[in-house]
CSV table of C-alpha atoms in Angstrom, one decimal:
chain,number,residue,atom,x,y,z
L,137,UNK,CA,0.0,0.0,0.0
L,138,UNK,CA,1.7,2.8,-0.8
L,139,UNK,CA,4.7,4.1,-3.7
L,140,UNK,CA,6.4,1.2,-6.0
L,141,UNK,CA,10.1,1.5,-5.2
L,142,UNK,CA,10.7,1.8,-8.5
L,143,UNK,CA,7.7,4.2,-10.8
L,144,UNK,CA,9.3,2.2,-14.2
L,145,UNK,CA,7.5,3.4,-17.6
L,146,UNK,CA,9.0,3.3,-20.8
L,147,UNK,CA,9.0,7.3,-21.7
L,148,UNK,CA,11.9,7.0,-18.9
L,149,UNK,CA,14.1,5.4,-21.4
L,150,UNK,CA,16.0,7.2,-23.9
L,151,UNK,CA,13.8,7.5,-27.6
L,152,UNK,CA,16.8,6.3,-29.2
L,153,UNK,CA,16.2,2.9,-27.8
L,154,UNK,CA,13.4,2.3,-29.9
L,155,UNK,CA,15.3,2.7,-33.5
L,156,UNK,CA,18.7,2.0,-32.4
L,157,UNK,CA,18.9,-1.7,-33.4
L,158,UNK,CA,18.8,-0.5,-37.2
L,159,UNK,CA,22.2,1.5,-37.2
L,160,UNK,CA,23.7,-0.9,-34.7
L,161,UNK,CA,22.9,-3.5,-37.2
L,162,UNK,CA,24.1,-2.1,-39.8
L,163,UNK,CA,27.3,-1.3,-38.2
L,164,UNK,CA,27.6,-4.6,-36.5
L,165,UNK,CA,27.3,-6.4,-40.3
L,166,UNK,CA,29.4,-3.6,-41.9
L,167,UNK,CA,32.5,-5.7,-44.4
L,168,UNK,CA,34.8,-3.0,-42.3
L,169,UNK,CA,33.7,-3.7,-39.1
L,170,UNK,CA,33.9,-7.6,-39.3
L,171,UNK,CA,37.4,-7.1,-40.7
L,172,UNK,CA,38.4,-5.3,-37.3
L,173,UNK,CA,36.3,-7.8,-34.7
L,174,UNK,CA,37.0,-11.3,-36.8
L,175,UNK,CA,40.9,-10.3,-35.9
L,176,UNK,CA,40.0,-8.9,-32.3
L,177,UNK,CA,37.9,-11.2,-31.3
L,178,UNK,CA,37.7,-14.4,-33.2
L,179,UNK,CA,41.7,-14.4,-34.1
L,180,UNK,CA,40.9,-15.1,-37.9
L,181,UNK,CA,42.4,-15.1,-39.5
L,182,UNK,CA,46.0,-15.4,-37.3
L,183,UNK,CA,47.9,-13.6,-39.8
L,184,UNK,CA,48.6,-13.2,-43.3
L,185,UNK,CA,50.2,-16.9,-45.2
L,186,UNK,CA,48.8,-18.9,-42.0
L,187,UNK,CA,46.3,-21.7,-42.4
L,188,UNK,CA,43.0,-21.8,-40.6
L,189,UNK,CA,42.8,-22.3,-37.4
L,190,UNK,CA,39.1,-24.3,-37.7
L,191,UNK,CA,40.3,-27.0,-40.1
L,192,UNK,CA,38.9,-24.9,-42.7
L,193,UNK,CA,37.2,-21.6,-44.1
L,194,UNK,CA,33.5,-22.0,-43.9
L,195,UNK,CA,32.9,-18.4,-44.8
L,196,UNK,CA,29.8,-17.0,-43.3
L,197,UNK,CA,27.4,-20.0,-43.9
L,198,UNK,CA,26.7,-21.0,-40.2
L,199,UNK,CA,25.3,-19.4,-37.2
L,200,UNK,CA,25.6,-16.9,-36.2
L,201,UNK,CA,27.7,-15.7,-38.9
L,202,UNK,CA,25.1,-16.3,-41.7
L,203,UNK,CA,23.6,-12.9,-40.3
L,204,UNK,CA,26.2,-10.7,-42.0
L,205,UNK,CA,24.4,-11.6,-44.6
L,206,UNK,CA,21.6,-9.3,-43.4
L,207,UNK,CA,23.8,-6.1,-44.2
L,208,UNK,CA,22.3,-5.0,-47.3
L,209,UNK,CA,19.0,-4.6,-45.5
L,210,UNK,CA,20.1,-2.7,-42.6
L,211,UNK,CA,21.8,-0.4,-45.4
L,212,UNK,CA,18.7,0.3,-46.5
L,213,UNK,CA,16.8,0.8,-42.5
L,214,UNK,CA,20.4,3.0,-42.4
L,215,UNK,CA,19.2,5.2,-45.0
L,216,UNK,CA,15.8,6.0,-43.9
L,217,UNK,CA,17.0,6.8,-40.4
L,218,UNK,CA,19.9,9.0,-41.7
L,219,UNK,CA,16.8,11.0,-43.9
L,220,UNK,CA,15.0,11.7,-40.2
L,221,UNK,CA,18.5,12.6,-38.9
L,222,UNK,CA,18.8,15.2,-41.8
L,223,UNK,CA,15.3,16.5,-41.7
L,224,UNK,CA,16.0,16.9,-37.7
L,225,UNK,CA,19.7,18.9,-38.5
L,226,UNK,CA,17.6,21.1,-41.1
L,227,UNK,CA,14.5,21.8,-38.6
L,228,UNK,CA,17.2,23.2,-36.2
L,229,UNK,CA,17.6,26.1,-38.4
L,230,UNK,CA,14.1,27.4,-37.1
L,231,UNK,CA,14.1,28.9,-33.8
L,232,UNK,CA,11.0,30.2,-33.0
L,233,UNK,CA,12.3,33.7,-33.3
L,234,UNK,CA,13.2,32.8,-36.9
L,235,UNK,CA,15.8,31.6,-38.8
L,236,UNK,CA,19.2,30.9,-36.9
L,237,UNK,CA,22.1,28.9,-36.2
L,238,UNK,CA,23.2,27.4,-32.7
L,239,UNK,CA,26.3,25.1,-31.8
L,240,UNK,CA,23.5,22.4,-31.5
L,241,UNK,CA,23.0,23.0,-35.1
L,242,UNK,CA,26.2,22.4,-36.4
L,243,UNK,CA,26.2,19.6,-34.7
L,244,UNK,CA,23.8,18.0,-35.9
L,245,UNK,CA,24.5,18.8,-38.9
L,246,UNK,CA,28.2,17.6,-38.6
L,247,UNK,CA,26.4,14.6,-37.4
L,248,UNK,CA,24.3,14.5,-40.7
L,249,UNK,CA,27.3,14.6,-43.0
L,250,UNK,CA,29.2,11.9,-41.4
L,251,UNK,CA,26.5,9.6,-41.0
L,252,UNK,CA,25.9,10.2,-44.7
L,253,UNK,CA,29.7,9.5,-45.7
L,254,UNK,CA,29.6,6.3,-43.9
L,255,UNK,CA,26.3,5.3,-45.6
L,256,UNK,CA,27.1,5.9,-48.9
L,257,UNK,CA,30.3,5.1,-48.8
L,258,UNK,CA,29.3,1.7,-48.0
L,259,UNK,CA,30.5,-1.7,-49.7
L,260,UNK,CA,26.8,-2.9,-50.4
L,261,UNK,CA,25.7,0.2,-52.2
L,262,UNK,CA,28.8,-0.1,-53.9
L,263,UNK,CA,27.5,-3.5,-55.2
L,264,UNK,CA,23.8,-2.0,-55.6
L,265,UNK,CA,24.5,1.2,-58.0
L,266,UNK,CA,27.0,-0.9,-60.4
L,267,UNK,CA,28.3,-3.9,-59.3
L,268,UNK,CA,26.0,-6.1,-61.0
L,269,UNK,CA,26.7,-4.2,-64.6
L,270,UNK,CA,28.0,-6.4,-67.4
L,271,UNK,CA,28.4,-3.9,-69.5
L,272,UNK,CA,28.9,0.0,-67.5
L,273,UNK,CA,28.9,2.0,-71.1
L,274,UNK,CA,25.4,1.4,-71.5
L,275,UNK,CA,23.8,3.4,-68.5
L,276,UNK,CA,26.3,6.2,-67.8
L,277,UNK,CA,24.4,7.6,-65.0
L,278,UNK,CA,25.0,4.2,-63.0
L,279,UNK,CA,28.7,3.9,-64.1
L,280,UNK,CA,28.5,8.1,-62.4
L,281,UNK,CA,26.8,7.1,-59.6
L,282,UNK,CA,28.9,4.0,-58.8
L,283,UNK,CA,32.2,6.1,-59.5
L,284,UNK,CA,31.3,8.3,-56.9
L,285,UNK,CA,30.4,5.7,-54.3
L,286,UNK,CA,33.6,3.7,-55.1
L,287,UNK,CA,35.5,7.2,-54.4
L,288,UNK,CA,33.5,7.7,-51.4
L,289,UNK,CA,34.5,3.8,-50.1
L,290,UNK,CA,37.9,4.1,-50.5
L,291,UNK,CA,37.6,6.4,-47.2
L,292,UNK,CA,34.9,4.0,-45.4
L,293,UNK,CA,36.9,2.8,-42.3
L,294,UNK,CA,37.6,6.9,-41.6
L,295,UNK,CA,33.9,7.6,-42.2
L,296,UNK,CA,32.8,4.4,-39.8
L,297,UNK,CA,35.3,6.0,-36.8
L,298,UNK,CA,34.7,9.6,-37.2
L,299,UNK,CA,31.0,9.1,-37.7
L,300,UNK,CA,30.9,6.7,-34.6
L,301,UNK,CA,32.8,9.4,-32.5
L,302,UNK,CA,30.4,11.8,-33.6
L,303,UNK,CA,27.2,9.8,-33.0
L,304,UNK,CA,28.4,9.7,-29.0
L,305,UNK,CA,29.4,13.2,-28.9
L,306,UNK,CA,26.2,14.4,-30.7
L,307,UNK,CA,23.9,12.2,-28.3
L,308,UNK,CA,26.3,13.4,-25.0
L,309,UNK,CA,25.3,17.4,-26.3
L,310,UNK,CA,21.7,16.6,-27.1
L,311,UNK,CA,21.0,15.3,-24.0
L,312,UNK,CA,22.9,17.7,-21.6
L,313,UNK,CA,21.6,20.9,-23.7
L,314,UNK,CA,17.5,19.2,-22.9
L,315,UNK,CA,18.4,18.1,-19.2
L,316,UNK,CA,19.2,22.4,-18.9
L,317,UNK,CA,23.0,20.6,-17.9
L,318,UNK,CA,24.5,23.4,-20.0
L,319,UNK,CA,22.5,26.1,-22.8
L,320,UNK,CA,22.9,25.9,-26.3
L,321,UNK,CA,25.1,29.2,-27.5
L,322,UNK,CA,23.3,30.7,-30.4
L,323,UNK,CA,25.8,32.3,-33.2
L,324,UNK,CA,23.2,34.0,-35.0
């Protein structure tokens, strides 16, 4: 009779909860990303001209590594949820006292453009816009649009770290500008 110890609703837990598996997902299944945590963590392979350790390569056809397979999906949940991050960078242009631009807004839109370099600089899209060409002379807006993605992935592995450092220190500002923590200077 009396208070819960603990009042637990869901509102209590950060938004970003909700939609976070899809970019987690996609960086989790990310050709770069497996590159780094396969050596880390798995010790494969144990360096270069050394056999397998397993007996064999079995490439990604068991659990759970069958679910890299899943990457070109999340690229695509990726893509939608970097268009609501852009829409939210290009709203914070509005104060309600009118146009305007606040360290919060280059943040998040520093935020934007990284998460966008790291998106379409990715290995699947790659594949998507022009991989599967036989013959790249006959559409030459494809054999454009996959020259600038190849461009774009030779930098990936700089886009996946300085887009991941960003992500944090975006989140870490957001949240410590709406708890009142510290005030969002306004430069015009």
């Amino acid at each position: 009779k009396g208070e819960p110890l603990v009042n637990f609703t869901w509102w209590h837990i950060s938004p970003a909860i909700l939609m976070m598996w899809a970019p987690l997902g996609f960086r989790l299944t990310c050709y770069y990303y497996r590159k780094a945590y396969y050596r880390a963590f798995f010790w494969d392979p144990p360096a270069c001209a050394v056999g397998e350790l397993h007996g064999g390569y079995v490439g990604e056809r068991k659990f759970p590594f069958i679910l890299q397979n899943m990457h070109r999906y999340f690229l695509y949940l990726a893509i939608i949820v970097w268009g609501f991050l852009t829409y939210d960078a290009i709203r914070a242009f509005f104060f309600p006292s009118g146009f305007g631009m606040g360290v919060g807004t280059l943040v998040l839109v520093v935020n934007s453009a990284l998460l966008g370099l790291y998106t379409f600089s990715c290995h699947s899209l790659r594949h998507r816009v022009g991989g599967c060409m036989d013959c790249p002379s006959k559409s030459k807006s494809r054999l454009k649009l996959w020259q600038i993605v190849s461009s774009l992935n030779a930098r990936h592995p700089t886009f996946a770290w300085c887009s991941l450092v960003w992500v944090a220190f975006s989140d870490l500002y957001i949240r410590l500008v709406a708890t009142g923590a510290i005030t969002d200077l306004r430069l015009f």
